[in-house]
Amino acid sequence: MKKVCVVGLGYIGLPTAIVAAKYGFEVIGYDIDKEKVERINNFDPVIEEPELLEKLREVLSYNTFRATTIIEQSDCFIIAVPTPFLENKDADLSYVWNAAESIARVLKKGDVIILESTVPVGATDSLAQRLEASSKLKAGVDFYVSHCPERVLPGKIFFELINNPRIIGGINQESVEKAKLFYKQFVKASLYLTNATTAEMVKLVENSSRDVAIAFANQVAAMAYKMRLDPFEVIELANKHPRVNILNPSCGVGGHCIAVDPWFLIQTFPEHTALLKAARQINDAKPRQVVQTTRRCIENWYRSHLQRPKLLILGLTYKPDIDDLRESPALEIAKKLSIFTDIDLLICDPYVNNETMHELFNQENVPLKHGLDQADIILCLVKHTQFKKMDKLVLQHKKILDFCGVFYEPHREHEGQDQLFWPANNISIATIIDYVQGDL
Ligand SMILES: NC(=O)c1ccc[n+]([C@@H]2O[C@H](COP(=O)([O-])OP(=O)(O)OC[C@H]3O[C@@H](n4cnc5c(N)ncnc54)[C@H](O)[C@@H]3O)[C@@H](O)[C@H]2O)c1
């Protein structure tokens, strides 16, 4: 296996192509997006990811990697194209099938095809059948097909590509063995070998379990608010139990994976996924509830001050310390609030550039200090590290709605004695409690 073609140069495909090139393969990156291909070949990594620019420069300069819009014969094809859902929430596999059509045009005996995109159970078998039908070669005999789901965390992609354990599932034993030869070249962690359907199911179960866990945290928050308690404290103290590990509540679930993948299981197993459906509903409802609570706070401010408040939104990305806005609940909340004309909206997100901020909101990204000085109401949606470091004491007289725990100070222990904090130390929670009115 000498030449590798990575199909789809996005968050997953581009870093994978670069790593493969650094570890001895001759790599081409095939993408249908002409502009993206040109930018990549001109040393522009297109996405924000630590180390990406230096590593791209290196592999382009050594000629071990290049991007192209024309697919070429290769020994191994890695498919990393999008798998969103359709309006009815069923998986949209059209990108995978289009990729398969392109591969079939250049497929030859002995080739290895590895599907890294997240797919519903059974899709790898369908991929093999489609390749067979278009190429007239026999899957599992003339060419080999596997599924190796990707688990990397944006922001740590290069570390995790090498250090995460991988599940490799093939349509037959030979397909697994061939795919293993590719990953063995650069993955330092264990490679677990299985069949394709198990590998597909593993990935979907992983992300669904995260979605259910987040929904549980969001329900704990709803119950805590109702009792005028701080959910972050309830969860912190519950987690002092040696076998309990509850996640923190948030303003919703975003990104490409956790909010999407459970639907692939629901689509295939409608009768066994009541819990997954409930979790999706709970997490999907959260942005709307955050908007309602914020609106009450705004209206109350207006009544008592007889002027429009300045509302500062902290954070737009779908999770802390990354630039990814895809399916971001914080962005959804900001967009919904931006249509109201009775507020002056300020938005601060250190990971969103000014160009994007203009495109989305027709305004500048407000520097944190300026925003904090100006704001009457502060809405915390994403727990970026920079926000955690802000001087909270100067904000005592502002209205703060902290939905992600930026303001929460965990219990401190002094010589084995827990410091008693009474009343609750989180000024922001008190504000949320005042405006929740049962909808959180
Ligand atoms: N982003 C993540 O953190 C992450 C993590 C784990 C798994 N995944 C899964 O990996 C897959 C890819 O996700 P991503 O985030 O890299 O997507 P992305 O949208 O960032 O990139 C996909 C790329 O594929 C290209 N493309 C689309 N159709 C094509 C075709 N027919 N031929 C060639 N190129 C084509 C697009 O132009 C785009 O550049 C998805 O299934 C996703 O669910 C993503």
PDB file of C-alpha atoms in Angstrom, residues 99-214:
ATOM      1  CA  ALA A  99     -17.680   9.484  -3.231  1.00  0.00           C
ATOM      2  CA  ALA A 100     -18.199   5.795  -4.040  1.00  0.00           C
ATOM      3  CA  GLU A 101     -19.073   6.669  -7.653  1.00  0.00           C
ATOM      4  CA  SER A 102     -15.833   8.624  -7.982  1.00  0.00           C
ATOM      5  CA  ILE A 103     -13.763   5.814  -6.451  1.00  0.00           C
ATOM      6  CA  ALA A 104     -15.415   3.184  -8.666  1.00  0.00           C
ATOM      7  CA  ARG A 105     -14.137   5.043 -11.742  1.00  0.00           C
ATOM      8  CA  VAL A 106     -10.496   4.354 -10.771  1.00  0.00           C
ATOM      9  CA  LEU A 107     -10.884   1.197  -8.657  1.00  0.00           C
ATOM     10  CA  LYS A 108      -8.490  -1.671  -9.433  1.00  0.00           C
ATOM     11  CA  LYS A 109      -7.826  -5.118  -8.012  1.00  0.00           C
ATOM     12  CA  GLY A 110      -6.237  -5.144  -4.556  1.00  0.00           C
ATOM     13  CA  ASP A 111      -7.501  -1.669  -3.518  1.00  0.00           C
ATOM     14  CA  VAL A 112      -8.577  -0.945   0.048  1.00  0.00           C
ATOM     15  CA  ILE A 113     -11.540   1.348   0.818  1.00  0.00           C
ATOM     16  CA  ILE A 114     -11.979   2.620   4.355  1.00  0.00           C
ATOM     17  CA  LEU A 115     -15.125   4.526   5.312  1.00  0.00           C
ATOM     18  CA  GLU A 116     -14.381   6.949   8.154  1.00  0.00           C
ATOM     19  CA  SER A 117     -17.595   8.978   7.902  1.00  0.00           C
ATOM     20  CA  THR A 118     -20.170   8.211  10.591  1.00  0.00           C
ATOM     21  CA  VAL A 119     -22.955   6.105   9.071  1.00  0.00           C
ATOM     22  CA  PRO A 120     -26.085   4.122  10.041  1.00  0.00           C
ATOM     23  CA  VAL A 121     -25.593   0.412  10.652  1.00  0.00           C
ATOM     24  CA  GLY A 122     -25.414  -1.495   7.380  1.00  0.00           C
ATOM     25  CA  ALA A 123     -24.023   1.379   5.285  1.00  0.00           C
ATOM     26  CA  THR A 124     -20.553  -0.156   4.835  1.00  0.00           C
ATOM     27  CA  ASP A 125     -22.117  -3.287   3.312  1.00  0.00           C
ATOM     28  CA  SER A 126     -24.185  -1.059   0.997  1.00  0.00           C
ATOM     29  CA  LEU A 127     -21.016   0.824   0.051  1.00  0.00           C
ATOM     30  CA  ALA A 128     -19.328  -2.470  -0.883  1.00  0.00           C
ATOM     31  CA  GLN A 129     -22.354  -3.458  -3.002  1.00  0.00           C
ATOM     32  CA  ARG A 130     -22.409  -0.116  -4.786  1.00  0.00           C
ATOM     33  CA  LEU A 131     -18.679  -0.308  -5.556  1.00  0.00           C
ATOM     34  CA  GLU A 132     -19.184  -3.847  -6.837  1.00  0.00           C
ATOM     35  CA  ALA A 133     -22.066  -2.783  -9.074  1.00  0.00           C
ATOM     36  CA  SER A 134     -20.176   0.174 -10.567  1.00  0.00           C
ATOM     37  CA  SER A 135     -16.768  -1.463 -10.962  1.00  0.00           C
ATOM     38  CA  LYS A 136     -17.672  -5.067 -11.841  1.00  0.00           C
ATOM     39  CA  LEU A 137     -15.034  -6.157  -9.299  1.00  0.00           C
ATOM     40  CA  LYS A 138     -15.902  -8.449  -6.353  1.00  0.00           C
ATOM     41  CA  ALA A 139     -15.998  -6.861  -2.875  1.00  0.00           C
ATOM     42  CA  GLY A 140     -13.910  -8.688  -0.269  1.00  0.00           C
ATOM     43  CA  VAL A 141     -12.037 -10.561  -3.014  1.00  0.00           C
ATOM     44  CA  ASP A 142     -10.888  -8.066  -5.669  1.00  0.00           C
ATOM     45  CA  PHE A 143     -11.060  -5.049  -3.354  1.00  0.00           C
ATOM     46  CA  TYR A 144     -11.502  -4.651   0.388  1.00  0.00           C
ATOM     47  CA  VAL A 145     -13.964  -2.502   2.352  1.00  0.00           C
ATOM     48  CA  SER A 146     -13.849  -1.496   6.036  1.00  0.00           C
ATOM     49  CA  HIS A 147     -15.348   1.026   8.395  1.00  0.00           C
ATOM     50  CA  CYS A 148     -13.067   2.781  10.857  1.00  0.00           C
ATOM     51  CA  PRO A 149     -15.085   5.476  12.641  1.00  0.00           C
ATOM     52  CA  GLU A 150     -13.280   8.640  13.628  1.00  0.00           C
ATOM     53  CA  ARG A 151     -13.322   9.778  17.261  1.00  0.00           C
ATOM     54  CA  VAL A 152     -11.025  12.801  17.300  1.00  0.00           C
ATOM     55  CA  LEU A 153     -11.790  15.929  19.289  1.00  0.00           C
ATOM     56  CA  PRO A 154     -11.476  19.182  17.303  1.00  0.00           C
ATOM     57  CA  GLY A 155      -8.690  21.196  18.920  1.00  0.00           C
ATOM     58  CA  LYS A 156      -6.683  18.018  19.659  1.00  0.00           C
ATOM     59  CA  ILE A 157      -6.978  16.283  16.297  1.00  0.00           C
ATOM     60  CA  PHE A 158      -3.288  15.611  15.632  1.00  0.00           C
ATOM     61  CA  PHE A 159      -2.680  14.175  19.086  1.00  0.00           C
ATOM     62  CA  GLU A 160      -5.797  12.028  18.967  1.00  0.00           C
ATOM     63  CA  LEU A 161      -5.282  10.727  15.405  1.00  0.00           C
ATOM     64  CA  ILE A 162      -2.167   9.020  16.686  1.00  0.00           C
ATOM     65  CA  ASN A 163      -3.055   8.277  20.291  1.00  0.00           C
ATOM     66  CA  ASN A 164      -6.734   7.230  20.211  1.00  0.00           C
ATOM     67  CA  PRO A 165      -7.578   3.525  20.092  1.00  0.00           C
ATOM     68  CA  ARG A 166      -9.359   2.657  16.834  1.00  0.00           C
ATOM     69  CA  ILE A 167     -12.121   0.225  15.955  1.00  0.00           C
ATOM     70  CA  ILE A 168     -11.658  -1.359  12.531  1.00  0.00           C
ATOM     71  CA  GLY A 169     -14.606  -3.303  11.141  1.00  0.00           C
ATOM     72  CA  GLY A 170     -14.427  -5.028   7.774  1.00  0.00           C
ATOM     73  CA  ILE A 171     -16.922  -6.670   5.450  1.00  0.00           C
ATOM     74  CA  ASN A 172     -14.664  -9.757   5.801  1.00  0.00           C
ATOM     75  CA  GLN A 173     -11.461 -10.809   7.537  1.00  0.00           C
ATOM     76  CA  GLU A 174      -9.199  -9.778   4.636  1.00  0.00           C
ATOM     77  CA  SER A 175     -10.739  -6.298   4.581  1.00  0.00           C
ATOM     78  CA  VAL A 176      -9.992  -5.836   8.299  1.00  0.00           C
ATOM     79  CA  GLU A 177      -6.406  -6.994   7.894  1.00  0.00           C
ATOM     80  CA  LYS A 178      -5.802  -4.656   4.940  1.00  0.00           C
ATOM     81  CA  ALA A 179      -7.247  -1.637   6.779  1.00  0.00           C
ATOM     82  CA  LYS A 180      -5.125  -2.490   9.806  1.00  0.00           C
ATOM     83  CA  LEU A 181      -1.973  -2.168   7.654  1.00  0.00           C
ATOM     84  CA  PHE A 182      -2.893   1.473   7.005  1.00  0.00           C
ATOM     85  CA  TYR A 183      -3.601   2.481  10.621  1.00  0.00           C
ATOM     86  CA  LYS A 184      -0.675   0.478  12.045  1.00  0.00           C
ATOM     87  CA  GLN A 185       1.625   2.854  10.233  1.00  0.00           C
ATOM     88  CA  PHE A 186       0.765   5.813  12.509  1.00  0.00           C
ATOM     89  CA  VAL A 187      -1.640   4.858  15.347  1.00  0.00           C
ATOM     90  CA  LYS A 188       0.240   4.269  18.600  1.00  0.00           C
ATOM     91  CA  ALA A 189      -2.808   3.084  20.583  1.00  0.00           C
ATOM     92  CA  SER A 190      -4.581  -0.268  20.252  1.00  0.00           C
ATOM     93  CA  LEU A 191      -6.433  -1.277  17.092  1.00  0.00           C
ATOM     94  CA  TYR A 192      -9.538  -3.352  17.827  1.00  0.00           C
ATOM     95  CA  LEU A 193     -10.673  -5.566  14.954  1.00  0.00           C
ATOM     96  CA  THR A 194     -14.282  -6.536  14.304  1.00  0.00           C
ATOM     97  CA  ASN A 195     -16.929  -6.648  11.583  1.00  0.00           C
ATOM     98  CA  ALA A 196     -18.225  -3.550   9.798  1.00  0.00           C
ATOM     99  CA  THR A 197     -21.681  -3.516  11.394  1.00  0.00           C
ATOM    100  CA  THR A 198     -20.259  -3.670  14.916  1.00  0.00           C
ATOM    101  CA  ALA A 199     -17.883  -0.803  14.120  1.00  0.00           C
ATOM    102  CA  GLU A 200     -20.796   1.291  12.806  1.00  0.00           C
ATOM    103  CA  MET A 201     -22.884   0.548  15.880  1.00  0.00           C
ATOM    104  CA  VAL A 202     -19.985   1.324  18.258  1.00  0.00           C
ATOM    105  CA  LYS A 203     -19.580   4.843  16.895  1.00  0.00           C
ATOM    106  CA  LEU A 204     -23.317   5.611  17.063  1.00  0.00           C
ATOM    107  CA  VAL A 205     -23.628   4.190  20.574  1.00  0.00           C
ATOM    108  CA  GLU A 206     -20.653   6.267  21.778  1.00  0.00           C
ATOM    109  CA  ASN A 207     -22.184   9.541  20.671  1.00  0.00           C
ATOM    110  CA  SER A 208     -25.698   8.609  21.762  1.00  0.00           C
ATOM    111  CA  SER A 209     -24.414   7.847  25.247  1.00  0.00           C
ATOM    112  CA  ARG A 210     -22.896  11.353  25.390  1.00  0.00           C
ATOM    113  CA  ASP A 211     -26.195  12.872  24.227  1.00  0.00           C
ATOM    114  CA  VAL A 212     -28.164  11.010  26.911  1.00  0.00           C
ATOM    115  CA  ALA A 213     -25.619  12.043  29.563  1.00  0.00           C
ATOM    116  CA  ILE A 214     -25.919  15.711  28.541  1.00  0.00           C
TER     117      ILE A 214
END
